């Protein structure tokens, strides 16, 4: 268990407060009624604590590759005191093996554009290993859609990301769908979200 739940270890991502209710509204349509939701790249841990309170009949498994992130998640988990949040797992999406054998849903928020493409490919491969046929993989974040004009703010964000790391950047939804299909995940639905973000639903074939 990383950290001891010290409140001083908590990180804060301002966007989580702005987008968590909008994301939860879509999750209400896409999540199963019961089961385990693996969140890949949980970051600060603020999202998983909020979702665990909104969906108390689901078991939530946070994860992150960053030790500081794991410590922050542990601190938020300790503060929330919710029985349906498991201790966070050290999980690198790009790894060939994950420290979990199964999940009923895989959720990934704001990772695809702030990581190498190999992490997205690993996310799809890992979700395909864990999920039963028909089970959902849910993505949230900014994307570039070939037939939809890209918001100026998203273009600027993409430029900023690539200046920080050339392997980062907003991904083309066609490329994302194709990679998912190659892994055995069929695209099912798209939802437009506030601040020029999208939620994408895939299901294990």
Coordinates of N, CA and C in Angstrom, one line a residue:
X1 N 0.8 -1.2 0.0 CA 0.0 0.0 0.0 C 0.9 1.2 0.0
X2 N 0.8 2.1 -1.0 CA 1.7 3.2 -1.1 C 1.2 4.3 -0.1
X3 N 2.1 4.9 0.6 CA 1.8 6.0 1.5 C 0.9 5.5 2.7
X4 N 0.6 6.4 3.6 CA -0.2 6.1 4.8 C -1.4 6.9 4.9
X5 N -1.8 7.5 3.7 CA -3.0 8.3 3.7 C -2.9 9.7 4.3
X6 N -1.7 10.2 4.4 CA -1.4 11.5 4.9 C -2.1 12.5 4.0
X7 N -2.9 13.4 4.5 CA -3.6 14.4 3.6 C -2.6 15.3 2.9
X8 N -1.4 15.5 3.4 CA -0.4 16.3 2.8 C 0.1 15.7 1.5
X9 N -0.1 14.4 1.3 CA 0.3 13.7 0.1 C -0.7 13.9 -1.1
X10 N -1.8 14.5 -0.9 CA -2.8 14.6 -1.9 C -2.4 15.6 -3.0
X11 N -2.6 15.2 -4.2 CA -2.4 16.1 -5.3 C -3.8 16.6 -5.7
X12 N -3.8 17.7 -6.5 CA -5.1 18.3 -6.9 C -5.0 18.6 -8.4
X13 N -5.9 18.1 -9.2 CA -6.0 18.3 -10.6 C -7.3 19.2 -10.8
X14 N -7.2 20.5 -11.1 CA -8.4 21.3 -11.1 C -9.4 20.8 -12.1
X15 N -9.0 20.2 -13.2 CA -10.0 19.8 -14.2 C -10.9 18.7 -13.7
X16 N -10.5 17.9 -12.6 CA -11.4 16.9 -12.1 C -12.7 17.4 -11.6
X17 N -12.6 18.5 -10.9 CA -13.8 19.1 -10.3 C -14.7 19.6 -11.4
X18 N -14.1 20.1 -12.5 CA -14.9 20.7 -13.5 C -15.6 19.6 -14.4
X19 N -15.0 18.4 -14.5 CA -15.5 17.5 -15.5 C -16.1 16.2 -14.8
X20 N -16.0 16.1 -13.5 CA -16.4 14.8 -12.9 C -17.9 14.5 -13.0
X21 N -18.7 15.6 -12.9 CA -20.2 15.3 -12.9 C -20.6 15.0 -14.3
X22 N -20.0 15.7 -15.3 CA -20.4 15.4 -16.7 C -20.0 14.0 -17.1
X23 N -18.8 13.6 -16.6 CA -18.3 12.2 -16.9 C -19.3 11.2 -16.2
X24 N -19.6 11.5 -15.0 CA -20.5 10.6 -14.2 C -21.8 10.4 -14.9
X25 N -22.3 11.5 -15.5 CA -23.6 11.4 -16.2 C -23.6 10.4 -17.3
X26 N -22.5 10.3 -18.0 CA -22.3 9.3 -19.1 C -22.1 8.0 -18.6
X27 N -21.2 7.9 -17.5 CA -21.0 6.6 -16.9 C -22.3 5.9 -16.4
X28 N -23.2 6.7 -16.0 CA -24.5 6.2 -15.5 C -25.2 5.4 -16.6
X29 N -24.9 5.8 -17.9 CA -25.5 5.0 -19.0 C -24.7 3.8 -19.5
X30 N -23.3 3.9 -19.2 CA -22.4 2.9 -19.8 C -21.9 1.9 -18.8
X31 N -21.9 2.2 -17.5 CA -21.4 1.2 -16.6 C -22.4 0.1 -16.3
X32 N -21.9 -1.1 -15.9 CA -22.8 -2.2 -15.5 C -23.3 -1.8 -14.1
X33 N -24.3 -2.5 -13.6 CA -24.9 -2.2 -12.3 C -24.0 -2.6 -11.2
X34 N -23.3 -3.7 -11.4 CA -22.3 -4.2 -10.3 C -21.1 -4.7 -11.0
X35 N -20.0 -5.0 -10.2 CA -18.8 -5.5 -10.7 C -17.6 -4.6 -10.4
X36 N -16.5 -4.8 -11.0 CA -15.3 -4.1 -10.7 C -14.9 -3.2 -11.9
X37 N -14.7 -1.9 -11.5 CA -14.2 -1.0 -12.5 C -12.7 -0.7 -12.3
X38 N -11.9 -1.0 -13.2 CA -10.5 -0.7 -13.2 C -10.3 0.6 -13.8
X39 N -9.8 1.6 -13.1 CA -9.4 2.9 -13.6 C -7.9 2.9 -13.9
X40 N -7.5 3.0 -15.2 CA -6.1 3.0 -15.6 C -5.7 4.5 -15.6
X41 N -4.5 4.8 -15.0 CA -4.0 6.2 -14.9 C -4.9 7.0 -14.1
X42 N -5.1 6.7 -12.9 CA -6.0 7.4 -12.0 C -5.5 8.8 -11.6
X43 N -4.2 9.1 -11.8 CA -3.7 10.4 -11.5 C -3.7 10.7 -10.0
X44 N -4.4 11.8 -9.7 CA -4.5 12.3 -8.3 C -5.3 11.4 -7.4
X45 N -6.3 10.7 -8.0 CA -7.2 9.9 -7.3 C -8.6 10.6 -7.0
X46 N -8.7 11.8 -7.4 CA -9.9 12.6 -7.2 C -11.1 12.0 -7.9
X47 N -10.9 11.6 -9.2 CA -12.0 11.0 -9.9 C -12.6 9.7 -9.3
X48 N -11.7 8.8 -9.0 CA -12.1 7.5 -8.5 C -12.9 7.7 -7.2
X49 N -12.5 8.6 -6.3 CA -13.2 8.8 -5.1 C -14.6 9.3 -5.4
X50 N -14.7 10.3 -6.3 CA -16.0 10.8 -6.6 C -16.9 9.8 -7.2
X51 N -16.4 9.0 -8.2 CA -17.2 8.0 -8.9 C -17.6 6.9 -7.9
X52 N -16.8 6.5 -6.9 CA -17.1 5.5 -6.0 C -18.3 5.9 -5.1
X53 N -18.4 7.2 -4.8 CA -19.5 7.7 -4.0 C -20.8 7.8 -4.9
X54 N -20.6 8.1 -6.2 CA -21.8 8.2 -7.0 C -22.4 6.8 -7.4
X55 N -21.4 5.8 -7.5 CA -21.8 4.5 -7.9 C -21.4 3.5 -6.8
X56 N -22.1 3.5 -5.7 CA -21.7 2.7 -4.5 C -21.8 1.1 -4.7
X57 N -22.6 0.7 -5.7 CA -22.7 -0.7 -6.0 C -21.6 -1.3 -6.8
X58 N -20.7 -0.5 -7.3 CA -19.6 -0.9 -8.1 C -18.3 -0.9 -7.2
X59 N -17.4 -1.8 -7.4 CA -16.1 -1.8 -6.8 C -15.1 -1.1 -7.7
X60 N -14.4 -0.2 -7.1 CA -13.5 0.6 -7.9 C -12.0 0.3 -7.6
X61 N -11.3 0.0 -8.6 CA -9.9 -0.3 -8.5 C -9.0 0.8 -9.2
X62 N -8.5 1.7 -8.5 CA -7.6 2.7 -9.1 C -6.2 2.2 -9.4
X63 N -5.5 2.8 -10.3 CA -4.1 2.4 -10.6 C -3.4 3.6 -11.2
X64 N -2.1 3.5 -11.2 CA -1.2 4.6 -11.8 C 0.2 4.0 -11.8
X65 N 1.0 4.5 -12.8 CA 2.4 4.1 -12.9 C 3.3 4.9 -12.0
X66 N 2.8 6.1 -11.6 CA 3.7 7.1 -10.9 C 3.6 6.9 -9.4
X67 N 4.7 6.7 -8.7 CA 4.6 6.5 -7.2 C 4.0 7.6 -6.5
X68 N 4.2 8.9 -6.9 CA 3.6 10.0 -6.3 C 2.1 10.0 -6.5
X69 N 1.6 9.5 -7.7 CA 0.2 9.4 -8.0 C -0.4 8.4 -7.1
X70 N 0.3 7.2 -6.9 CA -0.2 6.2 -6.0 C -0.4 6.7 -4.6
X71 N 0.6 7.5 -4.1 CA 0.5 8.0 -2.8 C -0.7 9.0 -2.6
X72 N -0.9 9.8 -3.7 CA -2.0 10.7 -3.7 C -3.4 10.0 -3.6
X73 N -3.5 8.9 -4.5 CA -4.7 8.1 -4.5 C -4.9 7.5 -3.1
X74 N -3.9 7.0 -2.5 CA -4.0 6.4 -1.2 C -4.5 7.4 -0.2
X75 N -4.1 8.6 -0.3 CA -4.5 9.7 0.7 C -6.0 10.0 0.5
X76 N -6.4 10.2 -0.8 CA -7.8 10.5 -1.0 C -8.7 9.3 -0.6
X77 N -8.2 8.1 -0.9 CA -9.0 6.9 -0.5 C -9.1 6.9 1.1
X78 N -8.1 7.1 1.8 CA -8.1 7.1 3.2 C -9.1 8.2 3.7
X79 N -9.0 9.4 3.1 CA -9.9 10.5 3.6 C -11.4 10.1 3.3
X80 N -11.6 9.5 2.1 CA -13.0 9.2 1.8 C -13.6 8.1 2.7
X81 N -12.8 7.1 3.0 CA -13.3 6.1 3.9 C -14.4 5.2 3.2
X82 N -14.3 5.1 1.9 CA -15.4 4.3 1.2 C -14.9 2.9 1.0
X83 N -15.8 1.9 1.4 CA -15.4 0.5 1.3 C -15.3 0.0 -0.1
X84 N -15.8 0.7 -1.1 CA -15.8 0.2 -2.5 C -14.6 0.7 -3.3
X85 N -13.6 1.2 -2.6 CA -12.4 1.6 -3.3 C -11.2 0.7 -2.8
X86 N -10.6 0.0 -3.7 CA -9.5 -0.9 -3.4 C -8.2 -0.1 -3.3
X87 N -7.2 -0.6 -2.6 CA -5.9 0.1 -2.6 C -5.4 0.2 -4.0
X88 N -4.7 1.3 -4.4 CA -4.3 1.5 -5.7 C -3.2 0.6 -6.2
X89 N -3.2 0.2 -7.4 CA -2.2 -0.7 -8.0 C -1.2 0.1 -8.8
X90 N 0.1 -0.3 -8.8 CA 1.1 0.2 -9.6 C 0.9 -0.5 -11.0
X91 N 0.4 0.3 -12.0 CA 0.1 -0.3 -13.3 C 0.6 0.6 -14.4
X92 N 1.4 0.1 -15.2 CA 1.9 0.8 -16.4 C 1.0 0.2 -17.6
X93 N 0.2 1.1 -18.2 CA -0.7 0.6 -19.3 C 0.1 -0.1 -20.4
X94 N 1.3 0.3 -20.7 CA 2.1 -0.2 -21.8 C 2.7 -1.6 -21.5
X95 N 2.7 -2.0 -20.2 CA 3.3 -3.3 -19.8 C 2.6 -4.5 -20.4
X96 N 3.3 -5.5 -20.7 CA 2.7 -6.7 -21.3 C 1.9 -7.5 -20.2
X97 N 2.2 -7.3 -18.9 CA 1.4 -7.9 -17.9 C 0.9 -6.9 -16.9
X98 N -0.3 -7.0 -16.4 CA -0.9 -6.1 -15.4 C -1.1 -6.8 -14.1
X99 N -1.1 -6.1 -13.0 CA -1.2 -6.8 -11.7 C -2.7 -7.0 -11.3
X100 N -3.5 -7.4 -12.3 CA -4.9 -7.7 -12.0 C -5.4 -8.6 -13.1
X101 N -6.2 -9.6 -12.8 CA -6.5 -10.6 -13.7 C -7.8 -10.4 -14.5
X102 N -8.8 -9.6 -13.9 CA -10.0 -9.4 -14.5 C -10.7 -8.1 -14.1
X103 N -11.6 -7.6 -14.9 CA -12.4 -6.4 -14.5 C -13.7 -6.5 -15.3
X104 N -14.7 -5.8 -14.8 CA -15.9 -5.8 -15.5 C -16.1 -4.5 -16.4
X105 N -15.2 -3.6 -16.1 CA -15.1 -2.3 -16.9 C -13.7 -1.8 -16.8
X106 N -13.2 -1.2 -17.8 CA -11.9 -0.5 -17.8 C -12.2 1.0 -18.2
X107 N -11.8 1.9 -17.3 CA -12.0 3.3 -17.5 C -10.7 4.0 -17.6
X108 N -10.5 4.9 -18.5 CA -9.2 5.6 -18.7 C -9.5 7.1 -19.0
X109 N -9.2 8.0 -18.2 CA -9.5 9.4 -18.3 C -8.2 10.2 -18.5
X110 N -8.1 10.9 -19.6 CA -7.0 11.9 -19.9 C -5.6 11.2 -19.8
X111 N -5.5 10.1 -20.4 CA -4.2 9.4 -20.5 C -3.7 9.4 -22.0
X112 N -4.6 9.2 -22.9 CA -4.2 8.8 -24.3 C -3.4 9.9 -24.9
X113 N -3.7 11.2 -24.6 CA -2.9 12.3 -25.2 C -1.7 12.7 -24.4
X114 N -1.6 12.3 -23.2 CA -0.4 12.6 -22.4 C 0.4 11.4 -22.1
X115 N 0.7 10.6 -23.1 CA 1.5 9.4 -23.0 C 1.9 9.0 -24.4
X116 N 2.9 8.1 -24.5 CA 3.3 7.6 -25.8 C 2.2 6.7 -26.3
X117 N 2.1 6.6 -27.6 CA 1.1 5.8 -28.3 C 1.2 4.3 -27.8
X118 N 2.4 3.9 -27.4 CA 2.5 2.5 -26.9 C 1.6 2.3 -25.7
X119 N 1.4 3.4 -24.9 CA 0.5 3.2 -23.7 C -0.9 3.0 -24.1
X120 N -1.4 3.6 -25.2 CA -2.7 3.4 -25.7 C -2.9 2.0 -26.3
X121 N -1.8 1.5 -27.0 CA -1.9 0.1 -27.5 C -1.9 -0.9 -26.4
X122 N -1.1 -0.6 -25.3 CA -1.1 -1.4 -24.2 C -2.4 -1.4 -23.4
X123 N -3.0 -0.2 -23.4 CA -4.4 -0.1 -22.7 C -5.4 -1.0 -23.4
X124 N -5.4 -1.0 -24.8 CA -6.3 -1.8 -25.5 C -6.0 -3.3 -25.3
X125 N -4.7 -3.7 -25.3 CA -4.3 -5.1 -25.2 C -4.7 -5.6 -23.8
X126 N -4.5 -4.7 -22.8 CA -4.8 -5.1 -21.4 C -6.3 -5.2 -21.2
X127 N -7.0 -4.3 -21.7 CA -8.5 -4.3 -21.6 C -9.0 -5.6 -22.2
X128 N -8.5 -6.0 -23.4 CA -8.9 -7.2 -24.1 C -8.7 -8.4 -23.2
X129 N -7.6 -8.4 -22.5 CA -7.2 -9.6 -21.6 C -8.2 -9.7 -20.5
X130 N -8.5 -8.5 -19.9 CA -9.3 -8.5 -18.6 C -10.8 -8.6 -18.8
X131 N -11.3 -8.1 -19.9 CA -12.8 -7.9 -20.0 C -13.4 -9.2 -20.7
X132 N -14.6 -9.5 -20.2 CA -15.4 -10.5 -20.8 C -16.1 -9.9 -22.1
X133 N -16.5 -10.8 -23.0 CA -17.2 -10.3 -24.2 C -18.4 -9.4 -23.9
X134 N -18.4 -8.2 -24.5 CA -19.5 -7.3 -24.3 C -19.2 -6.2 -23.2
X135 N -18.1 -6.5 -22.4 CA -17.8 -5.5 -21.3 C -17.2 -4.3 -21.9
X136 N -17.4 -3.1 -21.2 CA -16.9 -1.8 -21.8 C -15.5 -1.4 -21.4
X137 N -14.9 -0.8 -22.3 CA -13.7 0.1 -22.1 C -14.2 1.5 -22.4
X138 N -14.0 2.4 -21.5 CA -14.4 3.8 -21.6 C -13.3 4.8 -21.6
X139 N -13.2 5.6 -22.6 CA -12.1 6.6 -22.7 C -12.7 8.0 -22.6
X140 N -12.0 9.0 -21.9 CA -12.4 10.4 -21.9 C -11.2 11.2 -22.2
X141 N -11.4 12.3 -23.0 CA -10.3 13.2 -23.2 C -10.5 14.0 -24.5
X142 N -9.5 14.8 -24.9 CA -9.6 15.5 -26.2 C -9.0 14.7 -27.3
X143 N -9.7 14.7 -28.5 CA -9.3 14.0 -29.6 C -9.4 14.8 -30.9
X144 N -8.8 14.4 -32.0 CA -9.0 15.0 -33.3 C -9.9 14.0 -34.1
X145 N -11.0 14.6 -34.6 CA -11.9 13.8 -35.4 C -11.7 14.2 -36.9
X146 N -11.5 13.3 -37.8 CA -11.2 13.6 -39.2 C -12.3 14.5 -39.8
X147 N -13.6 14.3 -39.5 CA -14.6 15.0 -40.2 C -15.3 16.1 -39.3
X148 N -14.6 16.5 -38.2 CA -15.1 17.5 -37.3 C -14.1 18.5 -37.1
X149 N -14.4 19.8 -37.3 CA -13.4 20.9 -37.1 C -12.8 20.8 -35.6
X150 N -11.5 20.9 -35.5 CA -10.9 20.8 -34.2 C -10.9 22.2 -33.6
X151 N -11.3 22.3 -32.3 CA -11.4 23.6 -31.6 C -10.0 24.2 -31.6
X152 N -9.9 25.6 -31.7 CA -8.6 26.3 -31.6 C -7.9 26.0 -30.3
X153 N -8.6 25.9 -29.2 CA -8.0 25.6 -28.0 C -7.4 24.2 -27.9
X154 N -8.0 23.2 -28.6 CA -7.5 21.9 -28.7 C -6.2 21.8 -29.6
X155 N -6.2 22.6 -30.7 CA -5.0 22.7 -31.5 C -3.9 23.3 -30.7
X156 N -4.1 24.3 -29.9 CA -3.1 24.9 -29.1 C -2.6 23.9 -28.1
X157 N -3.5 23.2 -27.5 CA -3.1 22.2 -26.5 C -2.3 21.1 -27.1
X158 N -2.6 20.7 -28.3 CA -1.9 19.7 -29.0 C -0.4 20.2 -29.3
X159 N -0.3 21.4 -29.7 CA 1.0 22.0 -29.9 C 1.8 22.0 -28.6
X160 N 1.2 22.4 -27.6 CA 1.9 22.5 -26.3 C 2.3 21.1 -25.8
X161 N 1.5 20.1 -26.0 CA 1.9 18.8 -25.6 C 3.1 18.3 -26.4
X162 N 3.0 18.5 -27.7 CA 4.1 18.0 -28.5 C 5.4 18.8 -28.3
X163 N 5.3 20.0 -27.8 CA 6.5 20.7 -27.5 C 7.2 20.2 -26.2
X164 N 6.3 19.6 -25.3 CA 6.9 19.0 -24.1 C 7.4 17.7 -24.3
X165 N 6.8 16.9 -25.2 CA 7.2 15.6 -25.5 C 6.7 15.2 -26.9
X166 N 7.5 15.0 -27.9 CA 7.1 14.8 -29.3 C 6.2 13.5 -29.4
X167 N 6.3 12.6 -28.4 CA 5.5 11.4 -28.5 C 4.1 11.6 -27.9
X168 N 3.8 12.8 -27.3 CA 2.5 13.1 -26.8 C 1.6 13.8 -27.9
X169 N 0.4 14.0 -27.6 CA -0.5 14.8 -28.5 C -1.8 14.2 -28.7
X170 N -2.8 15.0 -29.1 CA -4.1 14.6 -29.4 C -4.1 13.5 -30.5
X171 N -4.9 12.4 -30.2 CA -4.9 11.3 -31.2 C -6.1 11.4 -32.1
X172 N -5.9 10.9 -33.3 CA -7.0 10.8 -34.3 C -7.9 9.7 -33.9
X173 N -9.2 10.0 -33.9 CA -10.2 8.9 -33.4 C -10.2 7.7 -34.4
X174 N -9.9 8.0 -35.7 CA -9.9 6.8 -36.6 C -8.7 5.9 -36.2
X175 N -7.6 6.5 -35.9 CA -6.4 5.6 -35.5 C -6.7 4.9 -34.2
X176 N -7.4 5.6 -33.2 CA -7.8 5.0 -32.0 C -8.7 3.8 -32.2
X177 N -9.7 4.0 -33.0 CA -10.7 3.0 -33.3 C -10.1 1.8 -34.0
X178 N -9.2 2.0 -34.9 CA -8.5 1.0 -35.6 C -7.6 0.1 -34.7
X179 N -6.9 0.8 -33.8 CA -6.0 0.1 -32.8 C -6.9 -0.7 -31.9
X180 N -8.0 -0.2 -31.4 CA -8.9 -0.9 -30.5 C -9.4 -2.1 -31.2
X181 N -9.8 -2.0 -32.5 CA -10.4 -3.1 -33.3 C -9.3 -4.2 -33.4
X182 N -8.1 -3.8 -33.6 CA -7.0 -4.8 -33.8 C -6.8 -5.6 -32.5
X183 N -7.1 -5.0 -31.3 CA -7.0 -5.7 -30.0 C -8.2 -6.5 -29.7
X184 N -9.3 -6.3 -30.4 CA -10.5 -7.1 -30.1 C -11.6 -6.3 -29.4
X185 N -11.5 -4.9 -29.6 CA -12.5 -4.0 -28.9 C -13.2 -3.3 -30.0
X186 N -14.5 -3.4 -30.1 CA -15.3 -2.8 -31.1 C -15.8 -1.4 -30.6
X187 N -15.7 -0.4 -31.4 CA -16.2 0.9 -31.1 C -17.8 0.9 -31.1
X188 N -18.3 1.5 -30.0 CA -19.8 1.4 -29.8 C -20.5 2.7 -29.8
X189 N -19.8 3.8 -29.2 CA -20.6 5.0 -29.1 C -19.6 6.2 -28.8
X190 N -20.0 7.4 -29.2 CA -19.3 8.6 -29.0 C -20.2 9.6 -28.3
X191 N -19.7 10.3 -27.3 CA -20.5 11.4 -26.7 C -19.6 12.6 -26.6
X192 N -20.2 13.7 -27.1 CA -19.5 15.0 -27.0 C -19.6 15.5 -25.6
X193 N -18.5 16.1 -25.1 CA -18.5 16.5 -23.7 C -18.1 18.0 -23.6
X194 N -18.3 18.6 -22.5 CA -17.9 20.0 -22.3 C -16.4 20.2 -22.6
X195 N -16.0 21.4 -22.9 CA -14.6 21.8 -23.1 C -14.0 21.1 -24.2
X196 N -14.7 20.7 -25.2 CA -14.2 20.1 -26.4 C -13.6 18.7 -26.2
X197 N -14.1 18.0 -25.2 CA -13.7 16.6 -25.0 C -14.7 15.6 -25.5
X198 N -14.3 14.3 -25.5 CA -15.1 13.3 -26.0 C -15.1 12.1 -25.0
X199 N -16.2 11.4 -24.9 CA -16.1 10.0 -24.3 C -16.4 9.0 -25.4
X200 N -15.5 8.0 -25.4 CA -15.6 6.9 -26.4 C -15.8 5.6 -25.7
X201 N -16.8 4.9 -26.2 CA -17.2 3.6 -25.6 C -16.8 2.5 -26.6
X202 N -16.0 1.5 -26.1 CA -15.7 0.3 -26.8 C -16.2 -0.9 -26.0
X203 N -16.5 -2.0 -26.7 CA -16.9 -3.2 -26.1 C -16.0 -4.4 -26.6
X204 N -15.7 -5.3 -25.6 CA -14.9 -6.5 -26.0 C -15.7 -7.4 -26.9
X205 N -15.1 -7.8 -27.9 CA -15.8 -8.6 -28.9 C -15.6 -10.1 -28.5

